[in-house]
């Protein structure tokens, strides 16, 4: 009798659970101010617009920005733009990054984020990078400095 009740209870529990459907929702590959977007389509928010290859910042005041991986990207800025983040200011996985504009861009991020940004720029440009963090100077890629054409013997 206990065996029959156990089996019956298992069937009741099994059928009462119903069907659970799990579906993955693809995340966007452009992040601005903590929100993800699909970089294939034009996007905009407070102080920024995206047209598929150019991110325009116009008095932007927000969280980190992550650019689409492997794309040639231009960041054009006007007015006073500020990025404040606990992680990084701008995450760059672009094939080519071009910065232009007549405004200012201030990034307030943690020390590790500033170091990471300098390291990323060193990798992208092949040049040396430096940043001031408080009263300290951070250098990255100094060995690359002497591989530049101006230091060659030819």
CSV table of N, CA and C in Angstrom, one decimal:
chain,number,residue,atom,x,y,z
A,1,UNK,N,0.8,-1.2,0.0
A,1,UNK,CA,0.0,0.0,0.0
A,1,UNK,C,0.9,1.3,0.0
A,2,UNK,N,2.0,1.2,0.8
A,2,UNK,CA,2.9,2.4,0.8
A,2,UNK,C,3.5,2.6,-0.5
A,3,UNK,N,3.8,1.5,-1.2
A,3,UNK,CA,4.5,1.6,-2.5
A,3,UNK,C,3.5,2.3,-3.5
A,4,UNK,N,2.3,1.9,-3.5
A,4,UNK,CA,1.3,2.5,-4.4
A,4,UNK,C,1.1,4.0,-4.1
A,5,UNK,N,1.0,4.3,-2.8
A,5,UNK,CA,0.9,5.7,-2.4
A,5,UNK,C,2.1,6.6,-2.8
A,6,UNK,N,3.3,6.0,-2.7
A,6,UNK,CA,4.5,6.7,-3.1
A,6,UNK,C,4.5,6.9,-4.6
A,7,UNK,N,4.1,5.9,-5.4
A,7,UNK,CA,4.1,6.1,-6.8
A,7,UNK,C,3.0,7.1,-7.2
A,8,UNK,N,1.9,7.0,-6.6
A,8,UNK,CA,0.8,8.0,-6.9
A,8,UNK,C,1.2,9.4,-6.5
A,9,UNK,N,1.9,9.6,-5.4
A,9,UNK,CA,2.4,10.9,-5.0
A,9,UNK,C,3.4,11.4,-6.0
A,10,UNK,N,4.3,10.6,-6.5
A,10,UNK,CA,5.3,11.0,-7.5
A,10,UNK,C,4.6,11.5,-8.8
A,11,UNK,N,3.6,10.8,-9.2
A,11,UNK,CA,2.8,11.2,-10.4
A,11,UNK,C,2.1,12.5,-10.2
A,12,UNK,N,1.5,12.7,-9.0
A,12,UNK,CA,0.9,13.9,-8.7
A,12,UNK,C,1.9,15.1,-8.7
A,13,UNK,N,3.0,14.9,-8.1
A,13,UNK,CA,4.0,15.9,-8.1
A,13,UNK,C,4.6,16.2,-9.5
A,14,UNK,N,4.8,15.2,-10.3
A,14,UNK,CA,5.3,15.3,-11.6
A,14,UNK,C,4.3,16.1,-12.5
A,15,UNK,N,3.1,15.8,-12.5
A,15,UNK,CA,2.1,16.5,-13.3
A,15,UNK,C,1.7,17.9,-12.8
A,16,UNK,N,1.9,18.1,-11.5
A,16,UNK,CA,1.6,19.4,-11.0
A,16,UNK,C,2.6,20.4,-11.3
A,17,UNK,N,3.8,20.0,-11.6
A,17,UNK,CA,4.9,20.9,-11.9
A,17,UNK,C,4.7,21.6,-13.3
A,18,UNK,N,4.0,20.9,-14.2
A,18,UNK,CA,3.7,21.5,-15.5
A,18,UNK,C,5.0,21.5,-16.3
A,19,UNK,N,4.9,22.3,-17.4
A,19,UNK,CA,6.0,22.4,-18.3
A,19,UNK,C,6.8,23.7,-18.1
A,20,UNK,N,8.1,23.6,-18.0
A,20,UNK,CA,8.9,24.8,-17.8
A,20,UNK,C,9.7,24.9,-19.1
A,21,UNK,N,9.6,26.1,-19.7
A,21,UNK,CA,10.3,26.4,-20.9
A,21,UNK,C,11.4,27.5,-20.6
A,22,UNK,N,12.6,27.1,-21.0
A,22,UNK,CA,13.7,28.1,-20.8
A,22,UNK,C,14.2,28.5,-22.2
A,23,UNK,N,14.2,29.8,-22.3
A,23,UNK,CA,14.7,30.4,-23.6
A,23,UNK,C,15.8,31.4,-23.3
A,24,UNK,N,16.9,31.3,-24.0
A,24,UNK,CA,17.9,32.3,-23.9
A,24,UNK,C,17.6,33.5,-24.7
A,25,UNK,N,17.8,34.7,-24.0
A,25,UNK,CA,17.6,35.9,-24.7
A,25,UNK,C,19.0,36.5,-25.0
A,26,UNK,N,19.3,36.7,-26.3
A,26,UNK,CA,20.6,37.2,-26.6
A,26,UNK,C,20.8,38.6,-26.1
A,27,UNK,N,21.9,38.9,-25.5
A,27,UNK,CA,22.3,40.2,-25.0
A,27,UNK,C,22.8,41.1,-26.1
A,28,UNK,N,22.6,42.4,-26.0
A,28,UNK,CA,23.2,43.3,-27.0
A,28,UNK,C,24.7,43.3,-26.9
A,29,UNK,N,25.3,43.8,-27.9
A,29,UNK,CA,26.8,43.9,-27.9
A,29,UNK,C,27.3,45.4,-27.7
A,30,UNK,N,26.3,46.3,-27.5
A,30,UNK,CA,26.7,47.7,-27.2
A,30,UNK,C,26.1,48.0,-25.8
A,31,UNK,N,26.9,48.4,-24.9
A,31,UNK,CA,26.4,48.8,-23.6
A,31,UNK,C,26.7,50.3,-23.3
A,32,UNK,N,25.6,51.0,-23.0
A,32,UNK,CA,25.7,52.4,-22.6
A,32,UNK,C,24.9,52.7,-21.4
A,33,UNK,N,25.6,53.3,-20.4
A,33,UNK,CA,24.9,53.6,-19.1
A,33,UNK,C,24.2,52.4,-18.4
A,34,UNK,N,24.9,51.3,-18.5
A,34,UNK,CA,24.4,50.1,-17.8
A,34,UNK,C,23.3,49.3,-18.5
A,35,UNK,N,23.0,49.7,-19.8
A,35,UNK,CA,22.0,49.0,-20.5
A,35,UNK,C,22.6,48.4,-21.8
A,36,UNK,N,22.1,47.3,-22.2
A,36,UNK,CA,22.6,46.7,-23.4
A,36,UNK,C,21.7,46.9,-24.6
A,37,UNK,N,22.3,47.1,-25.8
A,37,UNK,CA,21.6,47.4,-27.0
A,37,UNK,C,22.2,46.6,-28.1
A,38,UNK,N,21.5,46.5,-29.2
A,38,UNK,CA,21.9,45.8,-30.4
A,38,UNK,C,22.6,46.8,-31.3
A,39,UNK,N,23.9,46.6,-31.5
A,39,UNK,CA,24.7,47.6,-32.3
A,39,UNK,C,24.3,47.7,-33.7
A,40,UNK,N,23.6,46.7,-34.2
A,40,UNK,CA,23.2,46.7,-35.7
A,40,UNK,C,22.2,47.7,-36.0
A,41,UNK,N,21.5,48.2,-35.0
A,41,UNK,CA,20.4,49.2,-35.2
A,41,UNK,C,20.7,50.5,-34.5
A,42,UNK,N,20.2,51.6,-35.1
A,42,UNK,CA,20.4,52.9,-34.4
A,42,UNK,C,19.8,52.9,-33.0
A,43,UNK,N,20.5,53.5,-32.1
A,43,UNK,CA,20.1,53.6,-30.7
A,43,UNK,C,20.3,55.0,-30.1
A,44,UNK,N,19.6,55.3,-29.1
A,44,UNK,CA,19.9,56.6,-28.4
A,44,UNK,C,19.4,56.6,-27.0
A,45,UNK,N,19.9,57.5,-26.2
A,45,UNK,CA,19.5,57.7,-24.8
A,45,UNK,C,19.9,59.1,-24.4
A,46,UNK,N,19.8,59.4,-23.2
A,46,UNK,CA,20.1,60.7,-22.7
A,46,UNK,C,21.6,61.0,-22.8
A,47,UNK,N,21.9,61.9,-23.7
A,47,UNK,CA,23.3,62.4,-24.0
A,47,UNK,C,24.1,61.5,-24.9
A,48,UNK,N,23.4,60.6,-25.6
A,48,UNK,CA,24.2,59.8,-26.6
A,48,UNK,C,23.3,59.3,-27.7
A,49,UNK,N,24.0,59.0,-28.8
A,49,UNK,CA,23.3,58.3,-30.0
A,49,UNK,C,24.3,57.4,-30.6
A,50,UNK,N,23.8,56.3,-31.3
A,50,UNK,CA,24.6,55.3,-32.0
A,50,UNK,C,24.0,55.1,-33.3
A,51,UNK,N,24.8,55.1,-34.4
A,51,UNK,CA,24.3,54.9,-35.7
A,51,UNK,C,24.8,53.7,-36.4
A,52,UNK,N,25.5,52.8,-35.7
A,52,UNK,CA,26.0,51.6,-36.3
A,52,UNK,C,27.5,51.5,-36.3
A,53,UNK,N,28.1,52.7,-36.3
A,53,UNK,CA,29.6,52.7,-36.3
A,53,UNK,C,30.1,53.9,-35.5
A,54,UNK,N,29.3,54.9,-35.2
A,54,UNK,CA,29.7,56.1,-34.4
A,54,UNK,C,28.8,56.3,-33.2
A,55,UNK,N,29.5,56.4,-32.1
A,55,UNK,CA,28.9,56.7,-30.8
A,55,UNK,C,29.1,58.2,-30.6
A,56,UNK,N,28.0,59.0,-30.5
A,56,UNK,CA,28.1,60.4,-30.3
A,56,UNK,C,27.7,60.7,-28.9
A,57,UNK,N,28.6,61.4,-28.1
A,57,UNK,CA,28.3,61.8,-26.8
A,57,UNK,C,28.1,63.3,-26.8
A,58,UNK,N,27.0,63.7,-26.3
A,58,UNK,CA,26.7,65.2,-26.2
A,58,UNK,C,26.2,65.5,-24.8
A,59,UNK,N,27.1,65.9,-23.9
A,59,UNK,CA,26.8,66.2,-22.5
A,59,UNK,C,26.3,64.9,-21.8
A,60,UNK,N,27.0,63.8,-22.2
A,60,UNK,CA,26.6,62.5,-21.5
A,60,UNK,C,27.2,62.5,-20.1
A,61,UNK,N,26.3,62.0,-19.2
A,61,UNK,CA,26.7,61.8,-17.8
A,61,UNK,C,26.2,60.5,-17.4
A,62,UNK,N,27.0,59.4,-17.4
A,62,UNK,CA,26.4,58.1,-17.1
A,62,UNK,C,27.5,57.1,-16.7
A,63,UNK,N,27.1,55.9,-16.8
A,63,UNK,CA,27.9,54.7,-16.4
A,63,UNK,C,28.7,54.3,-17.6
A,64,UNK,N,29.4,53.2,-17.4
A,64,UNK,CA,30.4,52.7,-18.4
A,64,UNK,C,29.8,52.5,-19.8
A,65,UNK,N,30.7,52.4,-20.8
A,65,UNK,CA,30.3,52.2,-22.2
A,65,UNK,C,31.2,51.0,-22.6
A,66,UNK,N,30.5,50.0,-23.3
A,66,UNK,CA,31.2,48.9,-23.9
A,66,UNK,C,30.9,48.9,-25.4
A,67,UNK,N,31.9,49.0,-26.2
A,67,UNK,CA,31.8,49.1,-27.7
A,67,UNK,C,31.7,47.7,-28.3
A,68,UNK,N,31.0,47.5,-29.4
A,68,UNK,CA,30.9,46.2,-30.0
A,68,UNK,C,32.3,45.6,-30.4
A,69,UNK,N,32.5,44.4,-30.2
A,69,UNK,CA,33.7,43.7,-30.5
A,69,UNK,C,34.0,43.6,-32.0
A,70,UNK,N,35.2,44.0,-32.4
A,70,UNK,CA,35.7,43.8,-33.8
A,70,UNK,C,35.2,44.8,-34.8
A,71,UNK,N,34.5,45.8,-34.3
A,71,UNK,CA,34.0,46.9,-35.2
A,71,UNK,C,34.9,48.1,-35.2
A,72,UNK,N,34.9,48.7,-36.4
A,72,UNK,CA,35.6,50.0,-36.4
A,72,UNK,C,34.6,51.1,-35.9
A,73,UNK,N,35.1,51.7,-34.8
A,73,UNK,CA,34.1,52.6,-34.1
A,73,UNK,C,34.8,54.0,-33.9
A,74,UNK,N,33.9,55.0,-34.1
A,74,UNK,CA,34.3,56.4,-33.8
A,74,UNK,C,33.5,56.9,-32.6
A,75,UNK,N,34.2,57.5,-31.7
A,75,UNK,CA,33.5,58.2,-30.6
A,75,UNK,C,33.6,59.7,-30.8
A,76,UNK,N,32.5,60.3,-31.1
A,76,UNK,CA,32.5,61.8,-31.3
A,76,UNK,C,31.9,62.4,-30.1
A,77,UNK,N,32.5,63.4,-29.5
A,77,UNK,CA,32.0,64.0,-28.3
A,77,UNK,C,31.9,65.5,-28.4
A,78,UNK,N,30.9,66.1,-27.8
A,78,UNK,CA,30.7,67.5,-27.8
A,78,UNK,C,30.2,67.9,-26.4
A,79,UNK,N,30.5,69.1,-25.9
A,79,UNK,CA,30.0,69.4,-24.6
A,79,UNK,C,30.9,68.8,-23.5
A,80,UNK,N,30.4,68.7,-22.3
A,80,UNK,CA,31.1,68.1,-21.2
A,80,UNK,C,30.5,66.7,-20.9
A,81,UNK,N,31.3,65.7,-21.1
A,81,UNK,CA,30.9,64.3,-21.0
A,81,UNK,C,31.6,63.7,-19.8
A,82,UNK,N,30.9,63.0,-19.0
A,82,UNK,CA,31.5,62.3,-17.8
A,82,UNK,C,31.0,60.9,-17.7
A,83,UNK,N,31.9,60.0,-17.6
A,83,UNK,CA,31.6,58.5,-17.3
A,83,UNK,C,32.1,58.2,-15.9
A,84,UNK,N,31.2,57.8,-15.1
A,84,UNK,CA,31.6,57.4,-13.7
A,84,UNK,C,31.2,55.9,-13.5
A,85,UNK,N,32.2,55.1,-13.1
A,85,UNK,CA,31.9,53.7,-13.1
A,85,UNK,C,32.8,53.0,-12.0
A,86,UNK,N,32.3,51.9,-11.4
A,86,UNK,CA,33.0,51.1,-10.5
A,86,UNK,C,33.9,50.1,-11.2
A,87,UNK,N,33.6,49.9,-12.5
A,87,UNK,CA,34.4,48.9,-13.2
A,87,UNK,C,35.4,49.6,-14.2
A,88,UNK,N,34.9,50.0,-15.3
A,88,UNK,CA,35.8,50.6,-16.3
A,88,UNK,C,35.0,51.8,-17.0
A,89,UNK,N,35.7,52.7,-17.6
A,89,UNK,CA,35.0,53.8,-18.3
A,89,UNK,C,34.5,53.4,-19.6
A,90,UNK,N,35.4,52.9,-20.5
A,90,UNK,CA,35.0,52.5,-21.8
A,90,UNK,C,35.8,51.2,-22.1
A,91,UNK,N,35.0,50.1,-22.4
A,91,UNK,CA,35.6,48.9,-22.8
A,91,UNK,C,35.7,48.8,-24.3
A,92,UNK,N,36.9,48.6,-24.8
A,92,UNK,CA,37.2,48.7,-26.2
A,92,UNK,C,37.7,47.4,-26.7
A,93,UNK,N,36.8,46.8,-27.6
A,93,UNK,CA,37.2,45.6,-28.3
A,93,UNK,C,37.1,45.9,-29.8
A,94,UNK,N,37.2,47.2,-30.1
A,94,UNK,CA,37.0,47.6,-31.5
A,94,UNK,C,38.3,47.2,-32.4
A,95,UNK,N,38.1,47.0,-33.6
A,95,UNK,CA,39.2,46.8,-34.5
A,95,UNK,C,40.0,48.1,-34.7
A,96,UNK,N,39.3,49.2,-34.8
A,96,UNK,CA,39.9,50.5,-34.9
A,96,UNK,C,39.0,51.5,-34.1
A,97,UNK,N,39.6,52.3,-33.3
A,97,UNK,CA,38.9,53.3,-32.5
A,97,UNK,C,39.4,54.6,-32.9
A,98,UNK,N,38.5,55.5,-33.2
A,98,UNK,CA,38.8,56.9,-33.5
A,98,UNK,C,38.1,57.8,-32.6
A,99,UNK,N,38.8,58.7,-31.9
A,99,UNK,CA,38.2,59.7,-31.0
A,99,UNK,C,38.2,61.1,-31.7
A,100,UNK,N,37.1,61.8,-31.7
A,100,UNK,CA,37.0,63.1,-32.3
A,100,UNK,C,36.0,63.9,-31.5
A,101,UNK,N,36.1,65.2,-31.7
A,101,UNK,CA,35.2,66.1,-31.2
A,101,UNK,C,35.8,67.4,-30.5
A,102,UNK,N,35.0,68.3,-30.2
A,102,UNK,CA,35.4,69.5,-29.6
A,102,UNK,C,35.1,69.7,-28.1
A,103,UNK,N,34.5,68.6,-27.5
A,103,UNK,CA,34.2,68.7,-26.1
A,103,UNK,C,35.2,68.0,-25.3
A,104,UNK,N,34.8,67.7,-24.0
A,104,UNK,CA,35.7,67.0,-23.1
A,104,UNK,C,35.1,65.7,-22.7
A,105,UNK,N,35.9,64.8,-22.4
A,105,UNK,CA,35.5,63.5,-21.9
A,105,UNK,C,36.3,63.1,-20.6
A,106,UNK,N,35.6,63.1,-19.5
A,106,UNK,CA,36.2,62.7,-18.2
A,106,UNK,C,35.7,61.4,-17.8
A,107,UNK,N,36.7,60.5,-17.4
A,107,UNK,CA,36.3,59.2,-17.0
A,107,UNK,C,36.7,59.0,-15.5
A,108,UNK,N,35.8,58.8,-14.6
A,108,UNK,CA,36.0,58.6,-13.2
A,108,UNK,C,35.8,57.1,-13.0
A,109,UNK,N,36.8,56.4,-12.7
A,109,UNK,CA,36.7,54.9,-12.5
A,109,UNK,C,37.7,54.5,-11.5
A,110,UNK,N,37.6,53.2,-11.1
A,110,UNK,CA,38.5,52.7,-10.1
A,110,UNK,C,39.9,52.6,-10.6
A,111,UNK,N,40.9,52.5,-9.8
A,111,UNK,CA,42.3,52.4,-10.2
A,111,UNK,C,42.5,51.3,-11.2
A,112,UNK,N,41.9,50.1,-10.9
A,112,UNK,CA,42.1,49.0,-11.9
A,112,UNK,C,41.5,49.2,-13.2
A,113,UNK,N,40.4,50.0,-13.2
A,113,UNK,CA,39.7,50.3,-14.5
A,113,UNK,C,40.6,51.3,-15.3
A,114,UNK,N,41.2,52.2,-14.6
A,114,UNK,CA,42.1,53.2,-15.3
A,114,UNK,C,43.3,52.4,-15.9
A,115,UNK,N,43.8,51.5,-15.1
A,115,UNK,CA,45.0,50.7,-15.6
A,115,UNK,C,44.6,49.9,-16.8
A,116,UNK,N,43.4,49.3,-16.7
A,116,UNK,CA,42.9,48.4,-17.8
A,116,UNK,C,42.6,49.2,-19.0
A,117,UNK,N,42.1,50.5,-18.9
A,117,UNK,CA,41.9,51.3,-20.1
A,117,UNK,C,43.2,51.7,-20.7
A,118,UNK,N,44.2,52.0,-19.9
A,118,UNK,CA,45.6,52.3,-20.5
A,118,UNK,C,46.1,51.1,-21.2
A,119,UNK,N,46.0,49.9,-20.5
A,119,UNK,CA,46.5,48.7,-21.2
A,119,UNK,C,45.8,48.4,-22.5
A,120,UNK,N,44.5,48.6,-22.5
A,120,UNK,CA,43.8,48.4,-23.7
A,120,UNK,C,44.2,49.3,-24.8
A,121,UNK,N,44.4,50.6,-24.5
A,121,UNK,CA,44.9,51.6,-25.5
A,121,UNK,C,46.3,51.2,-26.0
A,122,UNK,N,47.1,50.7,-25.1
A,122,UNK,CA,48.5,50.3,-25.5
A,122,UNK,C,48.4,49.2,-26.5
A,123,UNK,N,47.5,48.2,-26.3
A,123,UNK,CA,47.3,47.1,-27.2
A,123,UNK,C,46.8,47.5,-28.5
A,124,UNK,N,45.8,48.4,-28.5
A,124,UNK,CA,45.2,48.9,-29.7
A,124,UNK,C,46.1,49.7,-30.6
A,125,UNK,N,46.8,50.6,-30.0
A,125,UNK,CA,47.7,51.6,-30.7
A,125,UNK,C,49.1,51.1,-30.9
A,126,UNK,N,49.6,50.2,-30.1
A,126,UNK,CA,50.9,49.8,-30.2
A,126,UNK,C,51.9,50.8,-29.7
A,127,UNK,N,51.4,51.8,-29.0
A,127,UNK,CA,52.2,52.8,-28.4
A,127,UNK,C,52.3,52.6,-26.9
A,128,UNK,N,53.1,53.5,-26.2
A,128,UNK,CA,53.1,53.5,-24.8
A,128,UNK,C,51.9,54.3,-24.2
A,129,UNK,N,51.5,54.0,-23.1
A,129,UNK,CA,50.4,54.7,-22.4
A,129,UNK,C,50.7,55.1,-21.0
A,130,UNK,N,50.2,56.2,-20.6
A,130,UNK,CA,50.4,56.6,-19.2
A,130,UNK,C,49.2,57.3,-18.6
A,131,UNK,N,49.0,57.2,-17.3
A,131,UNK,CA,47.9,57.8,-16.6
A,131,UNK,C,48.3,58.2,-15.3
A,132,UNK,N,47.7,59.3,-14.8
A,132,UNK,CA,47.9,59.7,-13.4
A,132,UNK,C,46.8,59.2,-12.5
A,133,UNK,N,47.1,58.5,-11.5
A,133,UNK,CA,46.1,58.0,-10.5
A,133,UNK,C,46.4,58.6,-9.2
A,134,UNK,N,45.7,59.6,-8.8
A,134,UNK,CA,46.0,60.3,-7.6
A,134,UNK,C,47.3,61.0,-7.8
A,135,UNK,N,48.3,60.7,-6.9
A,135,UNK,CA,49.6,61.2,-7.0
A,135,UNK,C,50.6,60.2,-7.6
A,136,UNK,N,50.1,59.2,-8.2
A,136,UNK,CA,50.9,58.1,-8.8
A,136,UNK,C,50.9,58.2,-10.3
A,137,UNK,N,52.0,57.8,-11.0
A,137,UNK,CA,52.0,57.7,-12.4
A,137,UNK,C,52.0,56.2,-12.8
A,138,UNK,N,51.1,55.9,-13.7
A,138,UNK,CA,51.1,54.5,-14.2
A,138,UNK,C,51.5,54.5,-15.7
A,139,UNK,N,52.5,53.7,-16.0
A,139,UNK,CA,53.1,53.5,-17.3
A,139,UNK,C,52.8,52.1,-17.8
A,140,UNK,N,52.5,52.0,-19.1
A,140,UNK,CA,52.3,50.7,-19.7
A,140,UNK,C,52.8,50.7,-21.1
A,141,UNK,N,53.5,49.6,-21.5
A,141,UNK,CA,54.0,49.5,-22.9
A,141,UNK,C,55.2,50.3,-23.1
A,142,UNK,N,56.0,50.6,-22.1
A,142,UNK,CA,57.2,51.4,-22.3
A,142,UNK,C,58.2,50.7,-23.3
A,143,UNK,N,58.2,49.4,-23.3
A,143,UNK,CA,59.1,48.6,-24.2
A,143,UNK,C,58.6,48.9,-25.7
A,144,UNK,N,57.4,49.2,-25.9
A,144,UNK,CA,56.9,49.5,-27.3
A,144,UNK,C,57.4,50.8,-27.8
A,145,UNK,N,57.7,51.7,-26.9
A,145,UNK,CA,58.1,53.0,-27.2
A,145,UNK,C,59.3,53.0,-28.2
A,146,UNK,N,60.3,52.1,-27.9
A,146,UNK,CA,61.5,52.1,-28.7
A,146,UNK,C,61.3,51.2,-30.0
A,147,UNK,N,60.1,50.7,-30.2
A,147,UNK,CA,59.9,50.0,-31.5
A,147,UNK,C,59.2,50.9,-32.5
A,148,UNK,N,59.0,52.1,-32.1
A,148,UNK,CA,58.3,53.1,-33.0
A,148,UNK,C,59.3,53.5,-34.1
A,149,UNK,N,58.8,53.9,-35.3
A,149,UNK,CA,59.7,54.3,-36.4
A,149,UNK,C,60.7,55.4,-36.1
A,150,UNK,N,60.3,56.3,-35.2
A,150,UNK,CA,61.2,57.4,-34.9
A,150,UNK,C,62.5,57.0,-34.2
A,151,UNK,N,62.5,55.7,-33.6
A,151,UNK,CA,63.6,55.2,-32.9
A,151,UNK,C,64.4,54.2,-33.7
A,152,UNK,N,64.0,54.0,-35.0
A,152,UNK,CA,64.7,53.0,-35.8
A,152,UNK,C,66.0,53.6,-36.4
A,153,UNK,N,67.0,52.8,-36.7
A,153,UNK,CA,68.2,53.2,-37.3
A,153,UNK,C,68.1,53.5,-38.8
A,154,UNK,N,67.1,53.1,-39.4
A,154,UNK,CA,67.0,53.3,-40.9
A,154,UNK,C,66.4,54.6,-41.3
